[in-house]
Tab-separated table of C-alpha atoms in Angstrom:
chain	number	residue	atom	x	y	z
A	1356	UNK	CA	-23.842	-15.325	-7.353
A	1357	UNK	CA	-20.669	-13.863	-5.918
A	1358	UNK	CA	-21.874	-12.888	-2.446
A	1359	UNK	CA	-19.253	-12.499	0.273
A	1360	UNK	CA	-16.380	-13.766	-1.873
A	1361	UNK	CA	-13.491	-12.231	-0.027
A	1362	UNK	CA	-10.783	-12.496	-2.643
A	1363	UNK	CA	-10.051	-13.279	-6.298
A	1364	UNK	CA	-8.269	-16.652	-6.567
A	1365	UNK	CA	-6.750	-15.561	-9.925
A	1366	UNK	CA	-7.012	-19.118	-11.279
A	1367	UNK	CA	-4.061	-20.231	-9.200
A	1368	UNK	CA	-3.431	-22.688	-6.355
A	1369	UNK	CA	-3.264	-21.339	-2.823
A	1370	UNK	CA	0.514	-21.757	-2.636
A	1371	UNK	CA	1.134	-20.082	-5.971
A	1372	UNK	CA	-1.259	-17.200	-5.156
A	1373	UNK	CA	0.393	-16.610	-1.754
A	1374	UNK	CA	3.919	-16.703	-3.193
A	1375	UNK	CA	2.954	-14.349	-6.044
A	1376	UNK	CA	1.309	-11.940	-3.660
A	1377	UNK	CA	4.344	-11.889	-1.392
A	1378	UNK	CA	6.677	-11.289	-4.328
A	1379	UNK	CA	4.568	-8.510	-5.761
A	1380	UNK	CA	4.180	-6.699	-2.403
A	1381	UNK	CA	7.927	-6.943	-1.857
A	1382	UNK	CA	8.552	-5.518	-5.370
A	1383	UNK	CA	6.050	-2.773	-4.706
A	1384	UNK	CA	7.905	-1.716	-1.555
A	1385	UNK	CA	11.322	-2.056	-3.247
A	1386	UNK	CA	10.558	-0.051	-6.392
A	1387	UNK	CA	7.461	1.799	-5.123
A	1388	UNK	CA	5.909	1.284	-8.557
A	1389	UNK	CA	5.109	-1.901	-10.477
A	1390	UNK	CA	3.304	-2.747	-13.685
A	1391	UNK	CA	0.869	-5.672	-13.592
A	1392	UNK	CA	-2.650	-6.743	-14.578
A	1393	UNK	CA	-5.601	-5.044	-12.984
A	1394	UNK	CA	-6.917	-8.081	-11.129
A	1395	UNK	CA	-3.479	-8.857	-9.622
A	1396	UNK	CA	-3.040	-5.204	-8.625
A	1397	UNK	CA	-6.376	-5.073	-6.830
A	1398	UNK	CA	-5.464	-8.184	-4.820
A	1399	UNK	CA	-1.893	-7.044	-4.056
A	1400	UNK	CA	-3.161	-3.690	-2.946
A	1401	UNK	CA	-5.183	-5.277	-0.124
A	1402	UNK	CA	-2.067	-6.860	1.406
A	1403	UNK	CA	0.129	-3.813	0.804
A	1404	UNK	CA	-2.260	-1.414	2.460
A	1405	UNK	CA	-2.511	-3.611	5.604
A	1406	UNK	CA	1.280	-3.789	5.852
A	1407	UNK	CA	1.689	-0.070	5.483
A	1408	UNK	CA	-0.869	0.494	8.208
A	1409	UNK	CA	1.158	-1.847	10.495
A	1410	UNK	CA	4.404	-0.048	9.613
A	1411	UNK	CA	3.150	3.310	10.889
A	1412	UNK	CA	3.819	2.053	14.403
A	1413	UNK	CA	7.319	0.539	14.681
A	1414	UNK	CA	7.086	-2.127	17.319
A	1415	UNK	CA	8.506	-5.619	17.665
A	1416	UNK	CA	5.043	-7.171	17.256
A	1417	UNK	CA	4.295	-5.231	14.051
A	1418	UNK	CA	7.711	-6.074	12.630
A	1419	UNK	CA	7.198	-9.790	13.260
A	1420	UNK	CA	3.708	-9.738	11.784
A	1421	UNK	CA	5.028	-8.002	8.657
A	1422	UNK	CA	7.975	-10.373	8.483
A	1423	UNK	CA	5.546	-13.230	8.067
A	1424	UNK	CA	4.630	-11.696	4.686
A	1425	UNK	CA	7.889	-9.979	3.584
A	1426	UNK	CA	10.887	-12.275	3.584
A	1427	UNK	CA	13.534	-9.688	2.541
A	1428	UNK	CA	15.091	-8.082	5.561
A	1429	UNK	CA	16.147	-4.890	3.694
A	1430	UNK	CA	12.695	-4.337	2.339
A	1431	UNK	CA	11.147	-4.932	5.755
A	1432	UNK	CA	13.509	-2.365	7.207
A	1433	UNK	CA	12.648	0.074	4.418
A	1434	UNK	CA	8.936	-0.388	5.112
A	1435	UNK	CA	9.313	0.529	8.787
A	1436	UNK	CA	11.941	3.264	8.462
A	1437	UNK	CA	10.916	5.069	5.251
A	1438	UNK	CA	7.468	4.111	3.936
A	1439	UNK	CA	5.609	3.898	7.282
A	1440	UNK	CA	6.744	7.325	8.576
A	1441	UNK	CA	5.962	8.918	5.193
A	1442	UNK	CA	2.341	7.702	5.482
A	1443	UNK	CA	1.928	8.670	9.139
A	1444	UNK	CA	-0.669	11.428	8.558
A	1445	UNK	CA	-2.589	9.443	5.944
A	1446	UNK	CA	-5.590	7.402	7.138
A	1447	UNK	CA	-5.591	4.903	4.310
A	1448	UNK	CA	-5.383	4.895	0.512
A	1449	UNK	CA	-1.656	4.442	0.346
A	1450	UNK	CA	-1.625	3.043	-3.178
A	1451	UNK	CA	-2.837	4.229	-6.557
A	1452	UNK	CA	-3.847	2.238	-9.669
A	1453	UNK	CA	-3.233	3.905	-13.026
A	1454	UNK	CA	-4.655	2.324	-16.142
A	1455	UNK	CA	-2.266	1.675	-19.030
A	1456	UNK	CA	-4.411	-0.094	-21.612
A	1457	UNK	CA	-4.448	-3.609	-22.920
A	1458	UNK	CA	-1.520	-5.995	-23.229
A	1459	UNK	CA	-0.606	-6.935	-26.810
A	1460	UNK	CA	-0.630	-10.736	-26.495
A	1461	UNK	CA	-3.720	-11.574	-24.515
A	1462	UNK	CA	-5.541	-8.210	-24.196
A	1463	UNK	CA	-5.230	-8.229	-20.396
A	1464	UNK	CA	-6.029	-4.929	-18.731
A	1465	UNK	CA	-2.676	-3.529	-17.598
A	1466	UNK	CA	-2.187	-1.040	-14.746
A	1467	UNK	CA	0.554	0.664	-12.759
A	1468	UNK	CA	0.328	0.063	-8.998
A	1469	UNK	CA	2.276	2.660	-7.077
A	1470	UNK	CA	2.536	4.287	-3.700
A	1471	UNK	CA	0.621	7.559	-3.541
A	1472	UNK	CA	3.661	9.718	-2.710
A	1473	UNK	CA	5.787	8.170	-5.470
A	1474	UNK	CA	7.887	10.813	-7.308
A	1475	UNK	CA	9.690	10.267	-10.624
A	1476	UNK	CA	13.377	11.049	-10.355
A	1477	UNK	CA	13.592	12.932	-13.628
A	1478	UNK	CA	15.640	15.826	-12.269
A	1479	UNK	CA	18.406	13.827	-10.541
A	1480	UNK	CA	20.060	12.266	-13.622
A	1481	UNK	CA	20.292	15.706	-15.296
A	1482	UNK	CA	22.097	17.109	-12.234
A	1483	UNK	CA	24.473	14.147	-11.903
A	1484	UNK	CA	25.738	14.252	-15.513
A	1485	UNK	CA	27.508	17.620	-15.397
A	1486	UNK	CA	29.202	16.675	-12.115
A	1487	UNK	CA	30.447	13.412	-13.653
A	1488	UNK	CA	31.741	15.242	-16.728
A	1489	UNK	CA	33.535	17.820	-14.556
A	1490	UNK	CA	35.378	15.116	-12.630
A	1491	UNK	CA	36.767	13.372	-15.713
A	1492	UNK	CA	38.871	16.272	-16.997
A	1493	UNK	CA	40.182	16.911	-13.479
A	1494	UNK	CA	41.309	13.296	-13.232
A	1495	UNK	CA	43.125	13.607	-16.571
A	1496	UNK	CA	44.899	16.783	-15.436
A	1497	UNK	CA	46.072	15.109	-12.278
A	1498	UNK	CA	47.379	12.172	-14.269
A	1499	UNK	CA	49.227	14.545	-16.592
A	1500	UNK	CA	50.817	16.330	-13.653
A	1501	UNK	CA	51.929	13.013	-12.197
A	1502	UNK	CA	53.539	12.063	-15.545
A	1503	UNK	CA	55.447	15.362	-15.684
A	1504	UNK	CA	56.932	14.867	-12.229
């Protein structure tokens, strides 16, 4: 029976599991969307949700408790300055698991783990391209004027 088993050991040693969990949570906060197996995502989600709940109140104690889990200073700062305030009105359920299908090699169930308010930046690259193209001819014209003088 599997009564009161608090976590899935994922067939890894304690040190490996802890390091993997820290790395995946840090990646989730850095990119706000990661692709992984279903069992790993369900375990990482537990730690990520607890950290986001802590980050809603920016205090020295909460930062130090989160810093025990997140080693990267930039990501820790992002958690408390961007992610936490975005989730202020939400009472939980900060992450979402989207099923992708099965992995080719070992048929593992693959999912996308993302923050609930994650938005794809599909519009930004389209807007940036015309601006970049407009700057190139202007630079050539200025170079031509400098050559004439």
